[in-house]
XYZ file of C-alpha atoms in Angstrom:
384
model
C 0.306 0.140 0.319
C 1.204 3.343 -1.025
C 1.216 5.491 1.895
C 2.787 8.837 0.689
C 0.211 10.962 0.069
C 2.933 13.129 -2.392
C 0.844 11.962 -6.042
C -2.684 12.292 -5.187
C -4.565 14.479 -6.604
C -5.313 15.595 -3.319
C -2.472 16.858 -2.399
C -0.804 18.191 -6.536
C -4.290 20.601 -6.004
C -3.276 21.583 -2.350
C 0.599 22.359 -4.341
C -1.036 24.210 -7.561
C -2.706 26.500 -5.340
C 0.160 27.040 -3.209
C 2.242 28.490 -6.186
C 0.089 30.485 -7.509
C 0.125 32.582 -4.044
C 3.337 33.243 -3.915
C 3.755 34.032 -7.905
C 0.989 36.493 -7.005
C 2.539 38.007 -3.892
C 5.112 38.852 -6.507
C 3.805 40.643 -8.616
C 2.052 42.356 -6.207
C 5.162 42.923 -3.821
C 6.821 44.412 -7.674
C 4.032 46.444 -8.496
C 4.621 48.070 -4.960
C 7.792 48.532 -5.319
C 7.753 50.321 -8.900
C 4.888 52.164 -7.633
C 6.898 53.775 -4.785
C 10.537 53.860 -6.459
C 10.618 54.069 -9.781
C 9.806 57.130 -11.799
C 5.772 56.894 -13.758
C 5.479 58.289 -17.264
C 1.669 58.675 -17.581
C 0.540 60.220 -20.710
C -2.775 62.294 -21.250
C -5.151 61.267 -23.811
C -5.402 63.122 -26.607
C -8.370 65.276 -25.670
C -6.904 66.241 -22.617
C -3.406 67.615 -23.740
C -3.129 71.895 -24.173
C -4.741 73.001 -27.823
C -2.261 74.916 -30.161
C -3.100 78.716 -31.255
C -2.619 79.216 -34.809
C -0.195 82.073 -33.335
C 1.747 79.900 -31.611
C 1.986 77.087 -34.621
C 2.365 80.047 -37.180
C 5.618 81.032 -35.324
C 6.663 77.853 -35.016
C 6.761 76.999 -38.642
C 8.565 80.959 -39.384
C 11.238 79.239 -37.032
C 11.640 75.986 -39.439
C 11.583 78.416 -41.814
C 14.462 80.407 -40.951
C 15.898 77.261 -40.056
C 16.064 76.057 -43.814
C 17.585 79.625 -44.668
C 20.146 79.410 -42.444
C 20.630 75.763 -43.889
C 20.364 77.212 -47.302
C 22.880 80.231 -46.045
C 25.474 78.278 -45.123
C 25.550 76.140 -48.309
C 25.871 78.769 -50.078
C 29.104 80.498 -47.712
C 30.141 77.695 -48.660
C 30.845 77.883 -51.748
C 32.020 81.803 -51.837
C 34.406 81.794 -48.622
C 37.701 83.364 -49.131
C 37.437 84.039 -53.006
C 40.281 85.790 -53.015
C 42.981 84.252 -55.280
C 46.336 82.240 -54.191
C 48.784 79.474 -55.232
C 46.101 78.351 -57.020
C 43.525 78.647 -54.663
C 41.061 81.014 -54.015
C 38.215 79.450 -51.831
C 38.633 78.056 -47.893
C 36.316 75.394 -47.407
C 35.393 72.215 -45.582
C 36.495 69.975 -48.718
C 37.994 67.325 -48.880
C 41.038 69.453 -50.776
C 41.790 66.503 -53.385
C 41.553 69.167 -56.451
C 43.693 71.237 -54.769
C 46.650 68.286 -53.889
C 46.152 67.564 -58.199
C 46.710 71.229 -58.521
C 49.839 71.745 -56.210
C 52.104 73.439 -58.408
C 55.191 70.516 -59.673
C 59.106 72.193 -59.716
C 61.154 72.898 -63.194
C 63.797 69.569 -62.869
C 65.930 70.693 -65.079
C 65.952 74.286 -62.968
C 67.380 71.923 -59.794
C 71.189 72.783 -60.437
C 71.072 75.824 -62.071
C 70.365 77.562 -58.333
C 71.720 74.499 -56.125
C 74.540 76.974 -54.791
C 71.930 80.181 -54.715
C 69.750 78.397 -52.729
C 71.935 76.805 -50.314
C 73.589 80.487 -49.032
C 70.429 81.210 -48.848
C 69.098 78.985 -46.575
C 72.767 79.181 -44.542
C 72.004 82.156 -44.253
C 67.743 82.279 -43.296
C 68.524 79.472 -40.881
C 71.254 81.062 -39.030
C 69.733 84.759 -38.613
C 66.618 82.767 -37.035
C 68.579 80.685 -35.252
C 70.640 83.441 -33.303
C 67.071 85.488 -33.510
C 65.454 83.092 -30.726
C 68.605 82.646 -29.283
C 68.204 86.106 -27.499
C 64.724 85.712 -27.114
C 65.459 82.837 -25.157
C 64.971 83.201 -21.160
C 67.636 82.637 -18.745
C 68.245 79.487 -16.532
C 69.704 78.857 -13.324
C 71.679 75.517 -13.496
C 73.691 73.676 -10.512
C 77.583 72.811 -12.411
C 79.237 71.483 -8.655
C 78.233 70.591 -5.203
C 78.971 73.664 -2.990
C 79.706 75.865 -6.476
C 77.668 78.632 -7.354
C 74.606 78.764 -9.647
C 75.054 80.139 -12.663
C 72.261 80.880 -15.502
C 72.289 79.788 -18.591
C 70.406 80.276 -22.121
C 67.316 78.058 -22.697
C 68.117 77.887 -26.391
C 68.039 74.226 -26.965
C 69.253 72.049 -29.852
C 65.723 71.111 -29.987
C 65.303 75.267 -31.320
C 67.520 74.744 -33.809
C 66.341 71.554 -35.543
C 62.429 73.616 -35.638
C 64.197 75.828 -37.514
C 65.811 73.546 -39.897
C 62.310 71.709 -40.321
C 60.613 75.222 -41.041
C 63.015 76.645 -42.576
C 61.630 74.906 -46.327
C 58.016 75.066 -45.240
C 55.417 78.562 -46.378
C 53.350 78.062 -44.288
C 56.423 78.545 -41.564
C 58.024 81.896 -40.318
C 61.367 80.704 -41.382
C 60.334 79.096 -44.465
C 58.787 82.974 -45.514
C 61.653 84.112 -47.689
C 60.381 81.693 -50.265
C 57.498 83.708 -51.689
C 59.685 86.372 -51.985
C 62.128 84.174 -54.710
C 62.299 85.332 -58.602
C 64.325 83.226 -61.480
C 65.887 85.211 -63.964
C 67.639 84.436 -66.658
C 70.609 86.266 -68.168
C 70.217 85.635 -70.904
C 66.718 87.214 -71.997
C 66.080 91.156 -71.932
C 64.149 90.363 -68.724
C 64.241 91.839 -65.064
C 64.229 90.296 -62.347
C 61.325 91.670 -59.438
C 64.314 92.324 -56.210
C 67.661 91.375 -55.884
C 70.474 88.590 -57.798
C 71.345 86.926 -54.687
C 74.863 85.959 -56.470
C 76.295 87.894 -58.982
C 77.884 86.792 -62.505
C 81.929 86.846 -62.099
C 83.956 88.075 -65.870
C 84.076 84.706 -66.687
C 80.658 83.841 -66.592
C 79.700 87.233 -68.003
C 82.129 86.851 -70.787
C 81.125 83.363 -71.975
C 77.524 84.668 -73.342
C 76.015 81.646 -71.858
C 72.693 81.527 -70.093
C 72.739 81.104 -66.625
C 69.493 80.924 -64.123
C 69.968 84.049 -60.948
C 67.671 83.667 -57.887
C 66.491 86.906 -57.065
C 64.956 88.217 -53.773
C 62.570 91.215 -53.111
C 62.153 92.692 -49.877
C 60.477 90.839 -47.109
C 57.060 93.211 -45.871
C 56.267 94.000 -49.059
C 54.066 91.751 -51.704
C 54.245 88.190 -51.765
C 54.425 86.012 -54.947
C 52.130 83.563 -56.307
C 52.469 80.982 -55.111
C 53.334 78.521 -58.197
C 56.247 76.081 -60.286
C 58.957 78.461 -60.036
C 58.335 78.656 -55.704
C 57.325 75.406 -56.082
C 61.192 74.604 -57.456
C 62.865 76.280 -55.526
C 61.324 74.835 -52.002
C 62.064 71.512 -53.795
C 65.192 72.647 -53.828
C 65.603 73.458 -50.644
C 64.007 70.116 -49.254
C 66.655 68.011 -51.581
C 69.271 69.784 -49.263
C 68.465 69.556 -46.216
C 67.143 65.559 -47.220
C 69.936 64.193 -49.187
C 72.730 66.129 -49.271
C 73.110 66.385 -45.956
C 73.917 62.919 -44.224
C 74.050 63.725 -40.762
C 72.488 67.408 -39.857
C 73.766 66.623 -36.344
C 76.437 67.915 -38.155
C 75.486 71.427 -37.914
C 72.446 71.633 -35.657
C 75.646 72.051 -32.791
C 77.206 74.166 -34.097
C 74.678 76.312 -34.818
C 73.740 75.640 -30.619
C 76.764 76.525 -29.246
C 77.247 79.827 -31.477
C 80.436 78.710 -33.024
C 80.721 80.226 -36.543
C 79.474 83.490 -37.735
C 77.201 83.668 -40.963
C 79.732 83.443 -43.353
C 81.173 80.832 -41.741
C 78.171 78.672 -41.420
C 77.674 79.083 -44.963
C 80.899 77.738 -45.911
C 79.663 74.908 -43.795
C 76.371 73.742 -45.057
C 77.521 74.765 -48.944
C 80.983 73.601 -49.016
C 82.125 71.261 -46.689
C 78.555 69.252 -45.155
C 77.490 69.367 -48.627
C 78.685 69.907 -52.752
C 76.594 72.721 -53.634
C 79.164 75.676 -54.199
C 82.370 75.383 -54.874
C 82.420 74.424 -59.216
C 81.988 76.390 -62.221
C 77.730 77.307 -62.535
C 75.542 74.844 -64.419
C 74.094 76.802 -67.676
C 69.994 76.148 -68.664
C 68.532 75.382 -71.284
C 65.340 76.390 -73.208
C 62.765 76.707 -69.721
C 59.409 79.094 -69.251
C 59.932 81.922 -67.450
C 56.857 82.768 -65.151
C 56.529 86.348 -63.973
C 56.356 87.737 -60.689
C 52.832 87.164 -59.928
C 52.211 89.923 -56.892
C 49.442 88.780 -53.280
C 48.845 90.755 -50.313
C 50.463 89.711 -47.990
C 47.384 88.890 -46.074
C 47.590 85.097 -47.667
C 49.824 84.281 -46.140
C 48.473 84.853 -43.244
C 45.886 83.137 -44.085
C 48.243 80.304 -45.069
C 49.607 80.269 -41.673
C 46.313 80.185 -39.777
C 45.259 77.004 -41.531
C 48.918 75.251 -40.538
C 48.056 75.858 -37.123
C 44.631 74.547 -36.971
C 46.665 71.325 -38.849
C 48.596 71.297 -36.379
C 45.972 71.074 -33.364
C 44.802 68.538 -35.511
C 42.057 70.154 -36.863
C 43.131 70.744 -40.600
C 41.110 72.660 -43.649
C 41.822 72.488 -47.250
C 41.571 75.853 -49.706
C 39.828 75.736 -52.372
C 38.194 77.675 -55.372
C 34.561 78.187 -55.889
C 34.145 75.749 -58.676
C 36.244 72.802 -57.003
C 33.971 73.288 -54.081
C 31.170 73.785 -56.958
C 31.767 70.661 -57.967
C 32.250 68.307 -55.312
C 29.163 69.638 -53.895
C 27.717 68.127 -56.898
C 28.831 64.909 -56.338
C 27.830 64.885 -52.636
C 24.669 64.986 -54.068
C 24.847 62.801 -56.383
C 25.916 59.898 -53.939
C 23.170 60.359 -51.913
C 20.914 59.820 -54.837
C 20.166 63.522 -56.306
C 20.107 63.634 -60.190
C 22.057 66.822 -62.157
C 18.428 68.242 -62.562
C 17.758 67.595 -59.100
C 21.259 69.061 -57.521
C 20.502 72.340 -60.328
C 17.171 73.271 -58.685
C 18.389 72.399 -54.539
C 21.640 74.763 -55.661
C 18.928 77.593 -57.453
C 17.040 77.659 -54.500
C 19.799 77.967 -52.224
C 19.250 81.389 -53.286
C 15.288 82.081 -53.809
C 14.121 79.515 -51.422
C 14.636 81.183 -48.450
C 12.458 84.520 -49.628
C 9.517 82.069 -51.169
C 9.086 80.115 -48.497
C 8.775 83.268 -46.209
C 6.476 84.236 -48.929
C 4.096 80.762 -48.252
C 3.603 80.809 -44.331
C 2.471 84.588 -44.786
C -0.466 83.324 -47.442
C -1.054 79.809 -45.503
C -1.192 81.248 -41.926
C -3.460 85.724 -42.997
C -6.648 84.263 -41.698
C -4.503 82.928 -38.352
C -6.872 80.030 -37.908
C -5.824 77.345 -40.023
C -4.709 74.548 -38.967
C -1.048 73.508 -38.633
C 0.279 70.563 -40.918
C 1.422 68.710 -39.248
C 1.019 66.331 -35.977
C 0.434 68.535 -32.621
C 2.158 64.794 -30.860
C 5.383 65.506 -32.757
C 7.387 67.730 -30.015
C 5.529 70.968 -29.857
C 2.617 69.793 -26.679
C 5.602 68.871 -23.971
C 6.206 72.089 -21.982
């Protein structure tokens, strides 16, 4: 005989009732905790929500129309900002800059051997003067020599400061490289007057030879700068080759500059004749080449370039582009979003005239002041 009542129908029903009671008690405890502790969001019925007046709705639509007009205005400003011409770049915008990189002027490769000595001496002079200027401006610091000995004051000017000058002397956007904006390449055989004065004149032998040589002319700093073109790029390329390839170890010129062991003339000899062989040989004649005029530009454009370089150093790069390049990139972006050329043209036309038309349509819609809004009032405006 089975004495256990676990499997009897009576005990099963009793267990079922007990389990249901426990579940109900847990639910009451949960709902009580939620009521007392958790924030509740009770949305009123639509009939209980505040009805917006026509005046408020009209103001809201005006705000929307104004926001759309501002968006169009921003697009228009992006297309026309900074239209001054410089280096083939007429505007500054937030585009990719791909077209401008493609348009960056290239150096005249055949001119490089003809100007290598002139460029070397100019670089030596610019580096030496910038180093001396920074050395004089560097603050003094106190240094301990030996235990018990009196402290001495030394300059805080360091080798790192000299290295920074060398890194910037070939960069047109850095202060040490400002000289690149004031150069002009002039052929001696042509009756063309260069802008400024030649850095290195012709010797008697060179004059008697009747050959065509290429001289580097320099203008005075502080005036108008040259439009960045292929001649400017040629001088910059010669500067880059000097410090990147011709100088084997930069420490050979950094240490003498830092210690102030040489004057300007001695440093030119060190850089152009001892460390490298840029000077000391006969000047090479130039072959038939394209001569570019010194196209003057305002110096304010140089300040813009420096501002862009500073923003790049801070992690906020910008590019300068012509209005045509920015327009074309904008069209490409719209086509990537699925717009046809006709739709893109219509959008660009709305940039100019869409704002006034939208304001007029809003005025006509609410001329009586009692029209119903054409949008759902539940979309945010009722949450006051």
